[in-house]
XYZ file of C-alpha atoms in Angstrom:
353
model
C 146.726 80.176 104.227
C 144.613 81.949 101.646
C 141.447 79.969 100.896
C 139.674 80.768 97.650
C 135.908 81.140 98.101
C 133.873 79.312 95.487
C 130.530 80.883 94.564
C 128.281 78.125 93.256
C 124.775 78.433 91.874
C 122.353 75.758 90.757
C 119.777 77.080 88.302
C 117.530 74.835 86.217
C 119.866 72.484 84.319
C 123.039 74.466 84.948
C 125.776 74.403 87.530
C 127.714 77.643 87.519
C 131.008 78.180 89.296
C 132.215 81.747 89.109
C 130.282 82.244 85.899
C 131.290 78.974 84.223
C 128.460 76.687 83.059
C 129.758 73.197 83.817
C 126.692 71.482 82.370
C 128.108 71.923 78.842
C 131.456 70.286 79.597
C 132.421 67.869 76.755
C 133.009 64.188 77.541
C 136.650 64.384 76.470
C 137.623 67.306 78.721
C 138.459 67.840 82.383
C 138.085 71.374 83.705
C 139.760 72.772 86.798
C 140.750 75.958 88.590
C 143.846 76.746 90.610
C 144.668 79.149 93.404
C 147.365 80.898 91.343
C 145.978 80.413 87.799
C 148.977 78.231 87.020
C 148.499 74.830 85.463
C 148.562 71.557 87.411
C 150.464 68.966 85.382
C 148.902 66.074 87.308
C 145.510 66.672 85.683
C 146.888 65.711 82.278
C 148.182 62.342 83.534
C 145.179 60.233 82.552
C 147.096 57.136 81.405
C 148.654 56.168 84.741
C 147.670 52.968 86.550
C 143.893 52.582 86.601
C 143.459 55.040 83.744
C 143.208 54.641 79.972
C 146.625 53.533 78.752
C 145.915 54.582 75.179
C 144.408 58.006 75.804
C 146.273 60.993 74.399
C 146.130 64.611 75.528
C 145.525 67.017 72.666
C 145.636 70.258 74.634
C 146.155 71.574 78.153
C 145.031 75.183 77.922
C 143.736 78.099 79.983
C 140.425 79.416 78.636
C 138.006 81.923 80.135
C 139.318 81.651 83.664
C 139.813 77.889 83.958
C 142.160 75.185 82.799
C 141.014 72.503 80.364
C 142.627 69.151 79.628
C 141.375 67.956 76.228
C 141.789 64.284 75.297
C 141.454 62.460 71.979
C 138.468 60.404 73.229
C 135.808 60.420 75.932
C 137.339 60.126 79.396
C 136.053 57.023 81.184
C 138.684 56.090 83.785
C 140.362 58.332 86.364
C 143.681 56.735 87.443
C 145.028 56.123 90.930
C 146.595 59.082 92.786
C 145.306 61.301 89.978
C 145.484 64.668 91.761
C 146.964 63.363 95.021
C 149.917 65.671 94.440
C 148.394 68.879 93.037
C 148.844 71.610 95.657
C 147.420 74.495 93.643
C 144.108 72.916 92.541
C 140.948 74.497 93.976
C 138.208 72.788 91.959
C 137.963 70.030 89.381
C 135.077 68.930 87.164
C 134.798 65.326 85.954
C 132.921 64.705 82.653
C 129.802 62.652 82.078
C 131.251 59.377 80.758
C 133.549 58.676 83.715
C 132.625 55.375 85.405
C 135.751 54.768 87.527
C 137.421 56.857 90.220
C 140.505 54.899 91.253
C 142.239 54.884 94.634
C 142.839 58.313 96.176
C 142.202 59.880 92.773
C 140.687 63.051 94.250
C 143.359 63.516 96.906
C 144.611 61.775 100.034
C 146.024 64.297 102.500
C 146.003 68.026 103.101
C 149.736 68.490 103.592
C 151.488 71.157 101.412
C 152.643 68.759 98.673
C 149.235 67.051 98.490
C 145.929 68.835 97.912
C 145.840 71.590 100.544
C 143.619 73.888 98.449
C 141.172 71.447 96.857
C 137.662 72.463 97.875
C 135.242 71.407 95.129
C 134.702 68.320 92.956
C 131.968 68.510 90.325
C 130.561 65.262 88.931
C 128.487 65.202 85.745
C 127.370 61.629 86.465
C 127.728 59.016 89.202
C 130.939 56.920 88.995
C 130.081 53.224 89.269
C 133.483 51.800 90.199
C 135.817 52.815 93.005
C 138.081 51.271 95.635
C 136.102 50.984 98.872
C 139.298 50.621 100.916
C 141.147 53.521 99.314
C 138.319 55.894 98.550
C 138.722 58.631 95.939
C 137.729 61.590 98.152
C 140.015 60.653 101.048
C 141.414 64.137 101.693
C 138.052 65.211 103.171
C 136.478 68.642 103.678
C 135.243 68.678 100.075
C 132.089 70.038 98.506
C 131.053 67.343 96.034
C 128.397 68.304 93.495
C 126.303 65.489 92.011
C 123.493 65.716 89.392
C 120.121 65.752 91.104
C 118.963 62.506 89.470
C 122.081 60.698 90.742
C 122.137 61.941 94.328
C 120.398 58.913 95.854
C 122.617 56.478 93.948
C 125.785 58.372 94.899
C 124.994 58.338 98.610
C 124.025 54.636 98.499
C 127.459 53.706 97.112
C 129.177 54.772 100.359
C 131.891 56.298 98.238
C 132.639 58.843 100.996
C 131.880 56.626 104.006
C 135.387 57.098 105.453
C 135.367 60.874 105.198
C 132.334 62.345 106.986
C 133.769 65.840 106.583
C 132.869 65.735 102.879
C 129.623 67.436 101.891
C 127.409 66.281 99.012
C 125.206 68.723 97.098
C 122.786 68.216 94.227
C 122.822 70.416 91.170
C 120.467 71.010 88.277
C 117.100 69.498 87.533
C 116.983 65.802 86.690
C 117.605 65.145 83.028
C 114.494 64.597 80.985
C 114.094 60.820 80.714
C 112.548 59.006 77.770
C 109.776 56.809 79.160
C 110.390 53.493 77.405
C 107.347 51.361 78.192
C 108.727 47.932 77.384
C 111.039 46.890 80.270
C 113.188 44.667 78.055
C 113.738 47.495 75.563
C 114.675 49.876 78.369
C 117.110 47.450 80.025
C 118.737 46.535 76.707
C 119.360 50.139 75.722
C 120.697 51.066 79.166
C 123.121 48.139 78.985
C 124.292 48.813 75.435
C 124.687 52.557 75.830
C 125.998 52.729 79.409
C 123.319 54.615 81.227
C 119.737 55.665 81.638
C 117.843 56.725 78.553
C 117.807 60.424 79.219
C 116.980 62.474 76.155
C 120.609 63.584 76.097
C 121.753 59.950 75.875
C 119.075 59.115 73.301
C 120.357 61.881 71.051
C 123.908 60.517 71.235
C 122.868 57.260 69.533
C 123.516 57.334 65.774
C 123.121 53.684 64.714
C 120.812 50.869 65.785
C 122.434 47.736 64.403
C 121.510 44.311 65.840
C 120.102 46.109 68.866
C 117.270 43.676 69.587
C 118.452 40.794 67.411
C 116.381 37.646 68.184
C 114.833 39.215 71.299
C 111.713 37.209 72.035
C 111.088 39.321 75.158
C 110.577 42.535 73.175
C 106.885 43.414 72.925
C 106.792 47.047 71.789
C 109.125 49.912 70.942
C 107.056 52.836 69.728
C 109.594 55.202 71.333
C 111.918 54.709 68.357
C 110.501 57.942 66.889
C 112.422 59.941 69.523
C 115.830 58.599 68.437
C 116.296 61.466 66.019
C 120.091 61.195 65.679
C 119.987 57.650 64.314
C 121.006 57.541 60.647
C 121.268 53.800 59.968
C 119.488 50.596 60.998
C 120.442 46.970 60.328
C 118.837 43.803 61.746
C 117.494 45.995 64.521
C 114.368 43.906 65.031
C 115.557 40.674 63.437
C 113.705 37.686 64.881
C 111.627 39.768 67.314
C 108.695 37.385 67.008
C 106.599 38.994 69.731
C 107.085 42.628 68.670
C 103.647 44.155 68.094
C 102.006 47.518 67.481
C 103.307 50.228 65.195
C 106.632 51.949 64.710
C 107.742 55.309 63.342
C 111.248 55.556 61.859
C 112.664 59.082 62.401
C 113.419 61.365 59.470
C 117.124 61.146 60.360
C 117.302 57.481 59.307
C 118.613 57.481 55.748
C 119.606 53.806 55.462
C 117.420 50.857 56.467
C 119.267 47.681 55.623
C 117.985 44.187 54.855
C 116.162 42.186 57.571
C 115.770 45.201 59.832
C 112.203 43.985 60.426
C 112.217 40.179 60.280
C 109.531 37.870 61.706
C 107.798 40.574 63.731
C 104.102 40.955 64.517
C 104.074 44.657 63.675
C 100.854 46.084 62.275
C 102.282 49.286 60.809
C 105.643 50.918 60.008
C 106.073 54.597 59.131
C 109.159 56.052 57.413
C 109.514 59.824 57.805
C 112.739 60.388 55.835
C 112.968 61.823 52.362
C 114.970 59.839 49.792
C 116.127 57.137 52.188
C 117.755 53.930 50.972
C 116.453 50.460 51.786
C 118.047 47.039 51.663
C 116.937 43.760 50.138
C 114.231 42.277 52.394
C 114.103 45.274 54.729
C 110.649 44.079 55.862
C 110.535 40.286 55.829
C 108.029 37.702 57.079
C 105.720 40.078 58.938
C 102.345 38.327 58.591
C 100.240 40.837 60.546
C 101.411 43.898 58.650
C 98.484 46.089 57.581
C 100.217 49.222 56.318
C 103.485 50.988 55.589
C 103.668 54.767 55.275
C 106.464 56.421 53.289
C 106.629 60.203 53.409
C 109.343 60.488 50.763
C 108.061 62.462 47.770
C 110.618 60.738 45.589
C 110.504 56.945 45.533
C 113.045 55.492 48.005
C 115.626 53.476 46.128
C 117.204 50.136 46.840
C 120.779 50.116 48.197
C 121.797 47.446 45.665
C 120.949 47.243 41.987
C 117.354 46.515 41.014
C 116.732 42.839 40.369
C 113.820 40.409 40.240
C 113.037 40.968 43.924
C 110.675 43.909 44.543
C 110.208 45.720 47.862
C 107.642 43.257 49.243
C 109.034 39.989 47.887
C 109.470 38.503 51.384
C 106.775 40.161 53.492
C 104.525 37.083 53.129
C 101.381 39.168 53.253
C 99.470 40.276 50.155
C 96.918 42.505 51.835
C 98.994 45.304 53.381
C 98.832 48.795 51.815
C 101.516 51.346 51.062
C 100.557 54.960 51.816
C 102.594 57.659 50.070
C 102.305 61.425 49.475
C 99.245 62.139 47.356
C 101.262 63.781 44.599
C 103.663 60.809 44.407
C 101.244 57.912 43.943
C 101.931 57.594 40.214
C 105.708 57.681 40.774
C 105.512 54.757 43.185
C 103.193 52.808 40.879
C 105.690 53.205 38.035
C 108.790 52.296 40.037
C 110.490 48.945 39.382
C 110.435 47.918 43.062
C 106.870 48.974 43.886
C 104.797 48.673 40.727
C 103.687 45.117 41.535
C 101.637 46.555 44.448
C 99.292 48.234 41.967
C 96.194 49.638 43.669
C 97.555 48.786 47.106
C 99.596 51.973 46.744
C 97.291 54.577 48.252
C 97.444 58.354 48.792
C 98.360 59.435 52.322
C 95.110 61.398 52.599
C 93.201 58.112 52.706
C 95.028 56.840 55.765
C 92.661 56.709 58.751
C 94.169 54.177 61.208
C-alpha cells in the first residue's frame, strides 16, 4: 500500500509539515491531511460522546494543501472513536486548548476501514485527561509531536504505555514563560486560565475581575505590567491585606472599577493609559500608599457622575502624592475629583522613587 512520506522540520518556534506552519493553528480549528486529498467526515464529528455536545462546525474546507475543520468555539474535548474510522487520514493536528483525548480517539486498529494510513499526530499542548484503559493512540506506529516544554509531562502521563511502537518527538522551543515571583499569584492564574503563564497565555487575558479577591496569601504582583491585553479591572485586589510593593497598570487598561485596590499595603500604583475611566473608590483603605502616577495628559474621568466623593475620599491616607504629566498639573488641580489634593499634585519630572 502506498505510504505517504511526511517531511517534518522543527525550527525555532515552528513545526512545519510539508510547508505548513502548525504553530499558528487557531484554537477553534483542527487541521489534517489525507492520502487522496479527499475530506474525512469523521474529523467534523466533535459532538459525539466525550466531546462538546453544543459545539457547531462552521466550515470544513480544503485550504493550501490541507483540510480544516472550523468550529464556533475553542475545541477542548476530543470525543471517543473520533478518527477510529477514517481510512484516508495521514496526519492530524490538535489545537492548543484541547485537554481531553477520549477512548481510541486517535485510532484503534490498522485494518482498511480503520486508520491504515494515519502516521502523524501533532499536539499543540499536552492533553490532561484520557482513558488509561482505552488509550487514544491505540493504533500504534505513530509519530506524535509534542511541544518541547510539554515533553516531560506527556511521557510521564503514560498516555502511550500500551503502544510501544509509537514514537514521541519534541517540536519548537519552549514558549517564553512569564516569571511570576509570588507563588500564590502564579498558581491562581494557572488555575483560572487553564495553563502555565506563557507570554502567549498572558496576552489572551483581557479582564482581571475578582482575580485575587480576599487573597491574604498574595504578597506581590509587579508582573501585572506585562498583561498588555487586559482592558478592564474590577475588585482585582480587593481585600489583599498583605499585598505590598508597587504596581504598574498597563496602557491597555481603560476601565478600573471601584474597589480594585482595597485594603492593600501597596506603596505605589502607576497608571499608563491615556483617558482611562475610574470607579468610585478605585483605591480604598490603602494606608501605606506613598504615590500614584497617572500618565494621562487629560484628567481621567469618573465612570459615574461627579458627586461629593473625590478620587481619594476613601484612601485613608492624607500624605500620598499624585504625579502627573508636567504640562497637565493645572488641569488636575482644577478638576472636580482631584482639586482637593492641592499641592500634593506634582509634576512627573519630580518623581524620584
